[in-house]
Coordinates of C-alpha atoms in Angstrom, one line a residue:
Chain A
X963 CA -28.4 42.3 19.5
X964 CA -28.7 38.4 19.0
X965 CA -25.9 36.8 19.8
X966 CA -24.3 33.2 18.4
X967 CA -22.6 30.6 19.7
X968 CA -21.0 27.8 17.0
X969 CA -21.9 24.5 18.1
X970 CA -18.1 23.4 17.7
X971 CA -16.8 26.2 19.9
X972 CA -14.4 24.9 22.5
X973 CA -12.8 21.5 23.8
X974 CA -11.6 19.2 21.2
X975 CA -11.5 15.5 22.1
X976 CA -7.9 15.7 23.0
X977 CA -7.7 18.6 25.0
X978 CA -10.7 17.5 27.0
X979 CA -8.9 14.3 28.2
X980 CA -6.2 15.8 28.6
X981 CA -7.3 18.1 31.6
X982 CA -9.5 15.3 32.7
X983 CA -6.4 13.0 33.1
X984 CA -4.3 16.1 35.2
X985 CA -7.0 17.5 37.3
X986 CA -7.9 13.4 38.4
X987 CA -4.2 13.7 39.2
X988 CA -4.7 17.1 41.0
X989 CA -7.5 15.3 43.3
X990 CA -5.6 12.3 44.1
X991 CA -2.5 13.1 44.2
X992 CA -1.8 13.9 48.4
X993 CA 1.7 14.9 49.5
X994 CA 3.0 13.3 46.0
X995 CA 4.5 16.2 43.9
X996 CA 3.0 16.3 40.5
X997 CA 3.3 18.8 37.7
X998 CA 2.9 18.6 33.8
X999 CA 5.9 19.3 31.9
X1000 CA 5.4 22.6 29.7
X1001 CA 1.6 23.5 29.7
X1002 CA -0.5 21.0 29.6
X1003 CA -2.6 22.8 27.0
X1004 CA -2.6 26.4 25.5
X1005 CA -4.8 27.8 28.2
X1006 CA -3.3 30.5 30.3
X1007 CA -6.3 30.6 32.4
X1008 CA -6.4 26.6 32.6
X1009 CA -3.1 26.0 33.3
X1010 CA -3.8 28.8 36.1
X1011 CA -6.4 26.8 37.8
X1012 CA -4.6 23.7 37.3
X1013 CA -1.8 25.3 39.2
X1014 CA -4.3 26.1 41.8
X1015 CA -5.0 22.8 42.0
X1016 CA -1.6 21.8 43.2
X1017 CA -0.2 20.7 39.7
X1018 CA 2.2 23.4 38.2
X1019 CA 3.3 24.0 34.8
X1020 CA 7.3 23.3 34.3
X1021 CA 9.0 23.6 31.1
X1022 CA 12.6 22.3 32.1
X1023 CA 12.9 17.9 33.2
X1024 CA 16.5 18.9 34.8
X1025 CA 13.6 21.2 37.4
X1026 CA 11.3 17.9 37.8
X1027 CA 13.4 15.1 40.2
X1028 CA 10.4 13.0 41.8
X1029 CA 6.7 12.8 41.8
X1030 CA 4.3 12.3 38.6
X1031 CA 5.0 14.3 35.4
X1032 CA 2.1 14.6 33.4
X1033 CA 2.7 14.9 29.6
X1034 CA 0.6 17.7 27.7
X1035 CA -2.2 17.0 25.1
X1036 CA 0.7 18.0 22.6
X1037 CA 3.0 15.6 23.2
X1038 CA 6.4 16.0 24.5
X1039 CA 10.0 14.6 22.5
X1040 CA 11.3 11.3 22.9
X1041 CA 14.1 12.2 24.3
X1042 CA 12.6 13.7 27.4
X1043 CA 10.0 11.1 27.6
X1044 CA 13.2 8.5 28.1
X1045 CA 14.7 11.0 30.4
X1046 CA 11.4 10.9 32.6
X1047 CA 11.7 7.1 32.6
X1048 CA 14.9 7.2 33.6
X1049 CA 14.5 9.3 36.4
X1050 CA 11.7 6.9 37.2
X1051 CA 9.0 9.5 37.5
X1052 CA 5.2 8.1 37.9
X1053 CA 4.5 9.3 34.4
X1054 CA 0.7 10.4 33.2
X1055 CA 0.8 10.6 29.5
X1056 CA -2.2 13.0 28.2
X1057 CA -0.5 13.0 24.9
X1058 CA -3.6 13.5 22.7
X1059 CA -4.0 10.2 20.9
X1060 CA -3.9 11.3 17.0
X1061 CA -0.3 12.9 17.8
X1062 CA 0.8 9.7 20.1
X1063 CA -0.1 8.2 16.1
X1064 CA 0.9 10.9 13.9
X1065 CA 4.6 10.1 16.2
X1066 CA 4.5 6.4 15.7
X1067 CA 4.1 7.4 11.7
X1068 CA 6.9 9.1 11.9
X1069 CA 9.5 6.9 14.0
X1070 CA 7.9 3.9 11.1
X1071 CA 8.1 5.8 8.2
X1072 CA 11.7 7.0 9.7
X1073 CA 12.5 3.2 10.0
X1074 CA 11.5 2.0 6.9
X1075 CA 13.6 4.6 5.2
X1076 CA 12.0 7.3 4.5
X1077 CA 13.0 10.8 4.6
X1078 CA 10.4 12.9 6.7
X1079 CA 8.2 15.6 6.2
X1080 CA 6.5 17.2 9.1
X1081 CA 3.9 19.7 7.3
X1082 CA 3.7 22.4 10.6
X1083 CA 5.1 25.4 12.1
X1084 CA 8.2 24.7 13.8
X1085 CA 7.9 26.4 17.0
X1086 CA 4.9 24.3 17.8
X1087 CA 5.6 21.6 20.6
X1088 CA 3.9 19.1 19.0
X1089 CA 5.7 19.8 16.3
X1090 CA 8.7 19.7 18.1
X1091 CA 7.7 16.6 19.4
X1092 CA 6.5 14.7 16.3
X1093 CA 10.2 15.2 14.8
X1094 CA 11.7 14.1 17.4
X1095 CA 11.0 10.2 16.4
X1096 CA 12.6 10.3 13.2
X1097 CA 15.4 8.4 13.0
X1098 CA 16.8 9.9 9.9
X1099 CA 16.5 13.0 8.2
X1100 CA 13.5 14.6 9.1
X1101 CA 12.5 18.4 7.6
X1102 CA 9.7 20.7 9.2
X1103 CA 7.5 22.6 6.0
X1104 CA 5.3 25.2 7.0
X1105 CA 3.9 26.0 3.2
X1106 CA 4.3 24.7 -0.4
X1107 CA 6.8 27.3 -1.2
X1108 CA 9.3 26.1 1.3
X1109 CA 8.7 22.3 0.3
X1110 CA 9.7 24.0 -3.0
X1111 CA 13.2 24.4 -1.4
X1112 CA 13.9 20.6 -0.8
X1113 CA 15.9 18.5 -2.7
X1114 CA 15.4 15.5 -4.3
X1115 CA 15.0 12.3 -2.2
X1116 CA 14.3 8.5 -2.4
X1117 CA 11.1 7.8 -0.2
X1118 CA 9.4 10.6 1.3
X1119 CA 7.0 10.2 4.2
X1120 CA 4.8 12.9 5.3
X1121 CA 2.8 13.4 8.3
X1122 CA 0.9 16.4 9.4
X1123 CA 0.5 18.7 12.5
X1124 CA -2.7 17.3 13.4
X1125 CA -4.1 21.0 13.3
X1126 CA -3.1 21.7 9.6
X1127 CA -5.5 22.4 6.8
X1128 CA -6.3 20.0 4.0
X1129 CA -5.3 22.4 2.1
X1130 CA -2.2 23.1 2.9
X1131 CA -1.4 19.4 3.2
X1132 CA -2.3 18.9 -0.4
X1133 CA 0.0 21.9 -1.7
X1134 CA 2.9 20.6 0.2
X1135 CA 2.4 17.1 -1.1
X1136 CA 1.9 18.5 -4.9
X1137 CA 5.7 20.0 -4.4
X1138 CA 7.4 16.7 -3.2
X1139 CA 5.3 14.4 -5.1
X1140 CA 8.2 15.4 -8.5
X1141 CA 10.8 15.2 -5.8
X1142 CA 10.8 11.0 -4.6
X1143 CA 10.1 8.4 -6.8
X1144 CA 8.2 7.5 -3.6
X1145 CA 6.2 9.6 -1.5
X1146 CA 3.8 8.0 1.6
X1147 CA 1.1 10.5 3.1
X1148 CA -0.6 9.6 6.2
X1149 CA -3.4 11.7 6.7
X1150 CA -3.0 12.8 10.4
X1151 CA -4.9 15.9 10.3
X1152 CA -7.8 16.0 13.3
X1153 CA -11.2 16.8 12.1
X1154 CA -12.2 18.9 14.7
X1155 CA -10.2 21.5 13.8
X1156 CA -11.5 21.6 10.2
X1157 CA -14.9 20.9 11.1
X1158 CA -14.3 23.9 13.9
X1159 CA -13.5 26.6 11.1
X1160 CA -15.9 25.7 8.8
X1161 CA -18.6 26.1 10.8
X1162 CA -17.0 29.3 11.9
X1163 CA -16.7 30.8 8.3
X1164 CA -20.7 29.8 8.1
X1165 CA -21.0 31.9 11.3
X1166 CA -18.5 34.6 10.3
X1167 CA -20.7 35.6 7.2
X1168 CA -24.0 36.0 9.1
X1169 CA -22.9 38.1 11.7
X1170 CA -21.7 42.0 12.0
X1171 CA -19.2 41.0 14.5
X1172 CA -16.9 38.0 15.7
X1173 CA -15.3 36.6 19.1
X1174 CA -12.9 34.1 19.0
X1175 CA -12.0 33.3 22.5
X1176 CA -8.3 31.4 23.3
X1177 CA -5.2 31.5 24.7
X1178 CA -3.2 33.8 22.8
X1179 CA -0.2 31.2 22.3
X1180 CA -2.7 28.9 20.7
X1181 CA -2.1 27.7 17.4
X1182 CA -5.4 26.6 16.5
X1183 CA -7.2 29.6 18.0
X1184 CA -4.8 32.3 16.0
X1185 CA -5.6 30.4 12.6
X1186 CA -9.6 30.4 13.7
X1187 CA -9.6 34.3 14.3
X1188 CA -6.9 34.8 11.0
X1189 CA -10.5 32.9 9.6
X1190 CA -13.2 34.5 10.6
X1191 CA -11.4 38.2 9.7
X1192 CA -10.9 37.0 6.3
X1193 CA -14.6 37.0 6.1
X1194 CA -15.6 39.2 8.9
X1195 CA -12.8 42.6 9.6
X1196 CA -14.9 42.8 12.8
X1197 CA -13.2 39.9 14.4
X1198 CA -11.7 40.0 18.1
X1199 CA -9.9 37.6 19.9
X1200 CA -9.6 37.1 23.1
X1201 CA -8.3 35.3 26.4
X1202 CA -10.9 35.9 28.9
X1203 CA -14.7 38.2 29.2
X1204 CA -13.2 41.4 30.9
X1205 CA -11.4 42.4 27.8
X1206 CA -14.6 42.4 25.5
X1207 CA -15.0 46.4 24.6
X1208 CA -18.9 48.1 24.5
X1209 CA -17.2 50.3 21.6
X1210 CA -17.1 46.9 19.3
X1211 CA -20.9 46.4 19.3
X1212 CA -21.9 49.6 18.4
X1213 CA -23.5 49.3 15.3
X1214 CA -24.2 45.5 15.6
X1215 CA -27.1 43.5 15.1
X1216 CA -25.7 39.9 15.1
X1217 CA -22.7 38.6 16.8
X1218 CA -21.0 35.3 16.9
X1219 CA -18.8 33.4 19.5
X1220 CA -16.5 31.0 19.0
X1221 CA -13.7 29.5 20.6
X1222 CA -10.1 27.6 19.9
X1223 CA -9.9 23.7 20.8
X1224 CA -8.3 24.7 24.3
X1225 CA -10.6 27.0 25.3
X1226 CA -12.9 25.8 28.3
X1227 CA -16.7 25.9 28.6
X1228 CA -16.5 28.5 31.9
X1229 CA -14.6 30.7 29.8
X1230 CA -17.1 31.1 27.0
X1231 CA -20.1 31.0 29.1
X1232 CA -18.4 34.5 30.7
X1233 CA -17.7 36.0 27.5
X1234 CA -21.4 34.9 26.5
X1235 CA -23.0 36.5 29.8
X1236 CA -20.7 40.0 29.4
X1237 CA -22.4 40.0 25.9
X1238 CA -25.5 39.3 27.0
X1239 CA -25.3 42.1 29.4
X1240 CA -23.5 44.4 26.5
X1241 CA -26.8 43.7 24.4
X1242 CA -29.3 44.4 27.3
X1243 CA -27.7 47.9 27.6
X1244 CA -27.6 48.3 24.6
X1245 CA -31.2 48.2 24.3
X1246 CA -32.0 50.1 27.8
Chain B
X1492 CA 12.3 28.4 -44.8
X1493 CA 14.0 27.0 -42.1
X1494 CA 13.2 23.6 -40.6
X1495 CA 13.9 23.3 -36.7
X1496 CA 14.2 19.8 -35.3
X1497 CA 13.1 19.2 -32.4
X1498 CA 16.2 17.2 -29.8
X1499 CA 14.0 14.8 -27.9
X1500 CA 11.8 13.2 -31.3
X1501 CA 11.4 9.8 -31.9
X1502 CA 11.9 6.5 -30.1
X1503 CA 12.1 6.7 -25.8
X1504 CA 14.7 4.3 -24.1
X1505 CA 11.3 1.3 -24.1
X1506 CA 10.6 1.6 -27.5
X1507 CA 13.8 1.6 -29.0
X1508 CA 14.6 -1.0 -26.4
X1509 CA 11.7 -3.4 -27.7
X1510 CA 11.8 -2.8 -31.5
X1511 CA 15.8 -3.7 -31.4
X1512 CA 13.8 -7.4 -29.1
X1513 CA 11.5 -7.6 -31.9
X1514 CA 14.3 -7.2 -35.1
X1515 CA 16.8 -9.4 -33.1
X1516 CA 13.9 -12.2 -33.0
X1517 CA 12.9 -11.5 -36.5
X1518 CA 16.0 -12.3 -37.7
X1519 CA 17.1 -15.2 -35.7
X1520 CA 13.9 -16.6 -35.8
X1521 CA 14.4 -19.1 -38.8
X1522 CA 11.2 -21.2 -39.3
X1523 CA 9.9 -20.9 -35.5
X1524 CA 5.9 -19.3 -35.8
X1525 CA 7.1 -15.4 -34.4
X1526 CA 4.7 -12.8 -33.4
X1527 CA 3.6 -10.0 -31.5
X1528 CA 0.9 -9.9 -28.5
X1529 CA -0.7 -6.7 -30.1
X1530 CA 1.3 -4.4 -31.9
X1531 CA 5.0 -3.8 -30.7
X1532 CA 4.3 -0.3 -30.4
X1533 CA 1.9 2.2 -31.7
X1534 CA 3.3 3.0 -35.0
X1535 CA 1.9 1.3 -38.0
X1536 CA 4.6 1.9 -39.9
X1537 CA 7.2 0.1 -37.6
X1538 CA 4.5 -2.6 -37.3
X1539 CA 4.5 -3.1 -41.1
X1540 CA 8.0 -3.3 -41.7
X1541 CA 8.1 -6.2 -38.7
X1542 CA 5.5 -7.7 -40.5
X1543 CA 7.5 -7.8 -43.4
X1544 CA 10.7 -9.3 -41.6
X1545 CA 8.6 -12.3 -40.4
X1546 CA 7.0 -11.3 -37.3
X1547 CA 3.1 -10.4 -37.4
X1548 CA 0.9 -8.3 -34.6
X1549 CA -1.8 -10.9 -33.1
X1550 CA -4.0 -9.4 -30.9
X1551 CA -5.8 -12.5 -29.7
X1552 CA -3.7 -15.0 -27.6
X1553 CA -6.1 -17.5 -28.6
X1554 CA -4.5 -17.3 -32.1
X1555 CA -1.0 -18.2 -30.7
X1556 CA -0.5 -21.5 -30.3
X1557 CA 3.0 -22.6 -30.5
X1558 CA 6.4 -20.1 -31.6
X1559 CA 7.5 -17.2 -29.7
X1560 CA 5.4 -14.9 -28.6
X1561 CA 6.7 -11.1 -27.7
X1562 CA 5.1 -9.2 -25.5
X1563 CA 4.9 -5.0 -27.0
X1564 CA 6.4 -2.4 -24.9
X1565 CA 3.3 -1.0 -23.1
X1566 CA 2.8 -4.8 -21.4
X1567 CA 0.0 -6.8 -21.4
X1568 CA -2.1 -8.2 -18.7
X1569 CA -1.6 -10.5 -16.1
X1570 CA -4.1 -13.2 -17.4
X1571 CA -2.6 -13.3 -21.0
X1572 CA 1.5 -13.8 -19.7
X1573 CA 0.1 -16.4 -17.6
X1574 CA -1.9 -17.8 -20.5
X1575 CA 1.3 -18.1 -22.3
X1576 CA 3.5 -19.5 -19.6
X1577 CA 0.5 -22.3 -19.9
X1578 CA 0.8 -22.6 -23.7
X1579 CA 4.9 -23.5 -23.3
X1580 CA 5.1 -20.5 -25.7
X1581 CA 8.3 -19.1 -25.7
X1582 CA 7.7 -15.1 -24.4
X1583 CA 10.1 -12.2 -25.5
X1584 CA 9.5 -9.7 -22.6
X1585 CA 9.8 -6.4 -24.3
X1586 CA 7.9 -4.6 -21.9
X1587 CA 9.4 -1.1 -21.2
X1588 CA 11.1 -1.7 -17.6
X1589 CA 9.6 1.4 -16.5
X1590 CA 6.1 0.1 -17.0
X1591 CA 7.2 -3.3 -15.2
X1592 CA 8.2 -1.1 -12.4
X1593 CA 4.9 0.0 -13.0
X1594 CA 2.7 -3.2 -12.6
X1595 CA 4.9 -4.2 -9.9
X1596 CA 3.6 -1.4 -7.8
X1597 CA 0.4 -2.4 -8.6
X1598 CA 0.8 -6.0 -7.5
X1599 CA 2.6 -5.1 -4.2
X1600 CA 0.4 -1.8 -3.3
X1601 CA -2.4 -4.5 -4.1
X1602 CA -1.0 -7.2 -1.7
X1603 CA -0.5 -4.8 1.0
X1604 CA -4.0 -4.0 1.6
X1605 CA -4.3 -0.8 -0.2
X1606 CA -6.7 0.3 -2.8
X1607 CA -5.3 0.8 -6.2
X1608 CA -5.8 3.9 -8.0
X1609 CA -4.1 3.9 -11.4
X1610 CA -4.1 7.8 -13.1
X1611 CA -4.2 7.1 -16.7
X1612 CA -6.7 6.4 -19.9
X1613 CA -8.7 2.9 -19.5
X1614 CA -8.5 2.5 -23.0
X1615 CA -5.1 2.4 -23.5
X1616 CA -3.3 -1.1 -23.0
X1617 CA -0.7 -0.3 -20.6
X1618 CA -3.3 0.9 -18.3
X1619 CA -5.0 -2.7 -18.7
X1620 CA -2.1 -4.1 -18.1
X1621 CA -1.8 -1.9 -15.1
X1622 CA -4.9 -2.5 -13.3
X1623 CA -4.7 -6.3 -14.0
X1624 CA -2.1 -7.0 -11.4
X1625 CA -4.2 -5.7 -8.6
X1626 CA -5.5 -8.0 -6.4
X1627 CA -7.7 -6.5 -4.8
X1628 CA -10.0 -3.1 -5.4
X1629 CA -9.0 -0.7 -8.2
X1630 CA -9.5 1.8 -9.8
X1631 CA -8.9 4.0 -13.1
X1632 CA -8.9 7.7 -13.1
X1633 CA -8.0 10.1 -16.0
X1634 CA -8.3 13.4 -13.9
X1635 CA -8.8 15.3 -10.8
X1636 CA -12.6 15.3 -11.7
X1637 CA -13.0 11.6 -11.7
X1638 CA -11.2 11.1 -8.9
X1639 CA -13.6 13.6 -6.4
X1640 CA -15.8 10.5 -7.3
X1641 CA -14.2 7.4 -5.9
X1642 CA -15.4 6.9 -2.0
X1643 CA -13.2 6.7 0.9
X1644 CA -10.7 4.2 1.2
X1645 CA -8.6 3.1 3.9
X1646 CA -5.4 2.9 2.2
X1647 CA -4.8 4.4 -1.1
X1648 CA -2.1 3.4 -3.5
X1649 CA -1.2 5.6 -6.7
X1650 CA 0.5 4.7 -9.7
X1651 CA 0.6 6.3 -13.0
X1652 CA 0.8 5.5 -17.0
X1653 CA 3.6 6.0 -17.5
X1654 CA 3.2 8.9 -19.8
X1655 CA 0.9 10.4 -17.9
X1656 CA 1.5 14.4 -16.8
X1657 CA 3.0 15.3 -13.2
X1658 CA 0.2 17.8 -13.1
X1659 CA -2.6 15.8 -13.5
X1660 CA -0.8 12.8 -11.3
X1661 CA -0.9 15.8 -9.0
X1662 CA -4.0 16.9 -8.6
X1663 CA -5.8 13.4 -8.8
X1664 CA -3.5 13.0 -5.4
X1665 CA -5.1 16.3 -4.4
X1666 CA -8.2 14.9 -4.7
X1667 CA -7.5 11.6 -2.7
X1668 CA -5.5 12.9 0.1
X1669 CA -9.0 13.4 2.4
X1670 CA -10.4 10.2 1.0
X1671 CA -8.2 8.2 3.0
X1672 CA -6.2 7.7 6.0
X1673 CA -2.9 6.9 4.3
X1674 CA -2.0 7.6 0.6
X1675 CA 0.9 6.2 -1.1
X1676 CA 2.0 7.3 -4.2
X1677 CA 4.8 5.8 -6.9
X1678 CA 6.2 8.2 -9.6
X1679 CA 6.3 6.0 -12.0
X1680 CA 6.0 9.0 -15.2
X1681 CA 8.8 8.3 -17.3
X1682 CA 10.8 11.9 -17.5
X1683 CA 11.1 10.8 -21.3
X1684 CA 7.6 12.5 -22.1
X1685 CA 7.9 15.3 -19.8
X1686 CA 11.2 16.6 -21.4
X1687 CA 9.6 15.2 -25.2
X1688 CA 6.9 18.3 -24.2
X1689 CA 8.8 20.6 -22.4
X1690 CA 11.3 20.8 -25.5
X1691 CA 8.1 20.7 -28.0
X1692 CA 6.5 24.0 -26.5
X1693 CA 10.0 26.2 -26.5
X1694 CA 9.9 25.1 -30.3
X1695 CA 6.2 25.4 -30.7
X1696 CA 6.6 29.5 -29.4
X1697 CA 9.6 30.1 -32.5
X1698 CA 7.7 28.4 -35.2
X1699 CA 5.1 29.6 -37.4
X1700 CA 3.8 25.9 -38.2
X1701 CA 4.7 22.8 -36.2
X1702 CA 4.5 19.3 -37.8
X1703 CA 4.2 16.6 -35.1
X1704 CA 4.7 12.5 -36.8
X1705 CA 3.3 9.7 -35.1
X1706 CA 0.6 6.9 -35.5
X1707 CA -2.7 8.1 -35.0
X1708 CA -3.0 5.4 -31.8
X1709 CA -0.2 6.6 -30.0
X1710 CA -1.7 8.4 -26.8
X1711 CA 1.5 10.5 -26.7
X1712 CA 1.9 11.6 -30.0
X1713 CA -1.5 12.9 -29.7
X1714 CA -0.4 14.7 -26.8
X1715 CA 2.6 16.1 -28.2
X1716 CA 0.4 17.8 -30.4
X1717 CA -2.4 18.8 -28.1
X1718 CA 0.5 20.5 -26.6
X1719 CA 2.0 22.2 -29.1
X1720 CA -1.6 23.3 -31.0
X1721 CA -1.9 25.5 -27.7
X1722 CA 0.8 27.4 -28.6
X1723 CA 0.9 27.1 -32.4
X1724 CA -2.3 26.7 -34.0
X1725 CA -0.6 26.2 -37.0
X1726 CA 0.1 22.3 -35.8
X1727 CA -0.8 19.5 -37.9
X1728 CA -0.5 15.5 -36.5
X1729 CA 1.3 13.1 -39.7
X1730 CA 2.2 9.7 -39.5
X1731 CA 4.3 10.0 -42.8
X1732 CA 5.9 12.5 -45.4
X1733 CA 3.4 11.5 -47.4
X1734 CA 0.8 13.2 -45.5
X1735 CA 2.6 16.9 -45.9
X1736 CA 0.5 19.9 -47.9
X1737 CA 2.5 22.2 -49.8
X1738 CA -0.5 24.6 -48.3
X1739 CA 0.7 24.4 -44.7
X1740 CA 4.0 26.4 -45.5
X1741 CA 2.5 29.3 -47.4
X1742 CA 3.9 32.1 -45.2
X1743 CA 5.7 30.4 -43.0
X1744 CA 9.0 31.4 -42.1
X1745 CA 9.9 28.8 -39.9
X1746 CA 8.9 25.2 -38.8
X1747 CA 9.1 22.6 -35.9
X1748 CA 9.3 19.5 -36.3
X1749 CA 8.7 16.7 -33.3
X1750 CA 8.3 13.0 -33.0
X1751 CA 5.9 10.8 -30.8
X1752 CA 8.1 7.8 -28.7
X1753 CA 6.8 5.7 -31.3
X1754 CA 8.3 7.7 -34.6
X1755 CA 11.2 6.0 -36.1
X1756 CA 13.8 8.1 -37.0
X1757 CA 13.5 6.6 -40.9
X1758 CA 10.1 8.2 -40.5
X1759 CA 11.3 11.3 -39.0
X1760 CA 14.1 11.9 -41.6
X1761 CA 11.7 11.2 -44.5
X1762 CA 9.3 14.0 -43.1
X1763 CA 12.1 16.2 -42.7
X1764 CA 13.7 15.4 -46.7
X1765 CA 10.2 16.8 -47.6
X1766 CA 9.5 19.6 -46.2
X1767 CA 13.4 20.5 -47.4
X1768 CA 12.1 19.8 -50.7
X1769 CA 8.8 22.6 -50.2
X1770 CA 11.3 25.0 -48.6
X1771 CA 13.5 24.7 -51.7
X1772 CA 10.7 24.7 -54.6
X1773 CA 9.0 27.6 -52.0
X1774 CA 12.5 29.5 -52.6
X1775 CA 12.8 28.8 -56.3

């Protein structure tokens, strides 16, 4: 059984200086209480170690009094980031820096007088973050038939979770375009998410079987593994190596690995060894 | 045989607007040298009866050299209102204000560091006059196909003809959208040609022949009857009564009839007398 690992599988620039920034913050941080305010990415098993660390995941401010609060890769709301100030925390902001933009487009666009179009999912902290800095009327549009829903306005600004697809961007736009005699896009979608599920289609076609390793309350991961089954019914995904099952690879001669943008290197280079050894049975 | 008249035909708000500027000079214009930059609008037959009235189409500003000069409803560029400033001519701006809004987008979008993409013909003059108040880069695009050409861009700016389709502004946004970081889009379709079509293919679908009068230059005349030759192939584009074959109505029951924004209602009312006239001797 040969076994394939995508070249893009894993840490996205973001989420890689994000846990750089809270475990340097772990190692230095002495009798100084430090935590990161809701998880600092969507990693159960990071977040675990990170908490091993000394650093602990807490999702209320009113629980967080003194010490360094370190702001996740996703970004927090603006409100809580004055709250931090005011309670004169040491604050660490690992806010990954195309949603530290994608929020300064829409507090400007807010400001100029727009009306605001987040295109996202509305339970997504960043995306519950990125509204947050309108100043106006803001509206969060998943899909091109709720943007069908809106009314008519005057200027419309639109930004994107930065893990959208092009697509979906576009389709959204088409429906307010008709609906503003103005309408401002900025483009804040991240390549590496795109650039991450293309080459995992490419992969997804070649092989009799797929692995897409990440947390399970990862956005970016879900949409990778919704992906690769569209091509591949034989997809799994998973959290961590022990729950890979012999019974998957029974008739398989190829299989890929992937993984979602907060999925570490340790944790793929498990699920890659448990395959391995799956394979080398396999063949004994 | 019954004759079904379409709501919407003739004149729009700019050309009814500009021929009432061009009359009103006509008339008061005693011995002062009056003319138009290019025809007032595309119909030669309102063209011909301003010639008669006093006031001739000149479509080189070179041959203007002192009088009144009045510029057509579609605009002209930059260069030649400037030209005529120079020349102390004294200008009649008759230019639709929707297409001022128009080339003021242009000039701003321009100034503000974004690259201009104008969706529209490059043939026709309002698009000339369009793209001549960019300052910097721009760009003509007549569909979704051209536009998967142009290169990346920092900032985009869109405008429109005027009479162009929200469809195809659409999906020539579709196409830009990943070619830059921010896209900014004006709607500046006038509704006018939207709801001129919309009505056109309800009547086109009732009909059994559908007679469409306009000049032969007018891009939205030819449009209108694009449109309604989809539905009813039984469509035939006139610019007078004269035109009108007793062999279009042989078994027809009932026909449309539909104006360009150009189409006086003089010329409208003639067609109509007409085919009255076949329906009647059809009858006898």
């Amino acid at each position: 059984m040969e076994i394939i690992l995508a070249k893009q599988a894993g840490f996205c620039f973001g989420v890689k200086r994000a846990i750089q920034m809270a475990f340097d913050e772990a190692e230095k941080k002495g009798n100084v209480t430090t935590c990161t305010l809701g998880p600092i990415i969507h990693s159960p098993q990071v977040v675990k170690r990170l908490e091993e660390a000394g650093v602990e995941a807490v999702n209320d401010l009113k629980k967080i009094n003194d010490g360094t609060v370190i702001i996740r890769s996703h970004g927090v709301t603006e409100a809580e980031l004055e709250e931090a100030v005011d309670k004169k925390l040491t604050i660490v902001d690992a806010t990954c820096p195309f949603v530290k933009k994608a929020q300064e487009y829409v507090k400007s666009l807010s400001e100029d007088g727009y009306d605001v179009v987040v295109v996202g999912d509305a339970d997504h902290p960043e995306v519950e973050g990125l509204v947050s800095y309108a100043k106006g009327k803001v509206y969060i549009i998943a899909s091109a038939e709720e943007a069908a829903h809106l009314k008519n306005m005057k200027k419309i600004g639109i930004v994107a979770q930065t893990t959208q697809s092009m697509e979906n961007l576009k389709s959204v736009v088409a429906e307010c375009l008709p609906k503003g005699s103005e309408t401002r896009v900025f483009d804040t979608i991240c390549d590496a998410t795109a650039i991450r599920q293309k080459e995992a289609r490419i992969l997804a076609e070649q092989v009799d079987c797929m692995i897409v390793i990440g947390g399970y309350n990862s956005a970016n991961t879900k949409r990778l593994a919704e992906v690769c089954k569209e091509l591949q019914p034989n997809t799994y995904h998973i959290e961590y190596a022990g729950q890979l099952d012999v019974n998957w690879f029974m008739n398989v001669k190829r299989v890929g690995v992937t993984a979602g943008a907060s999925t570490p290197k340790w944790l793929i280079d498990e699920v890659f060894k448990r395959i391995q050894r799956i394979a080398k049975n396999k063949k004994d």
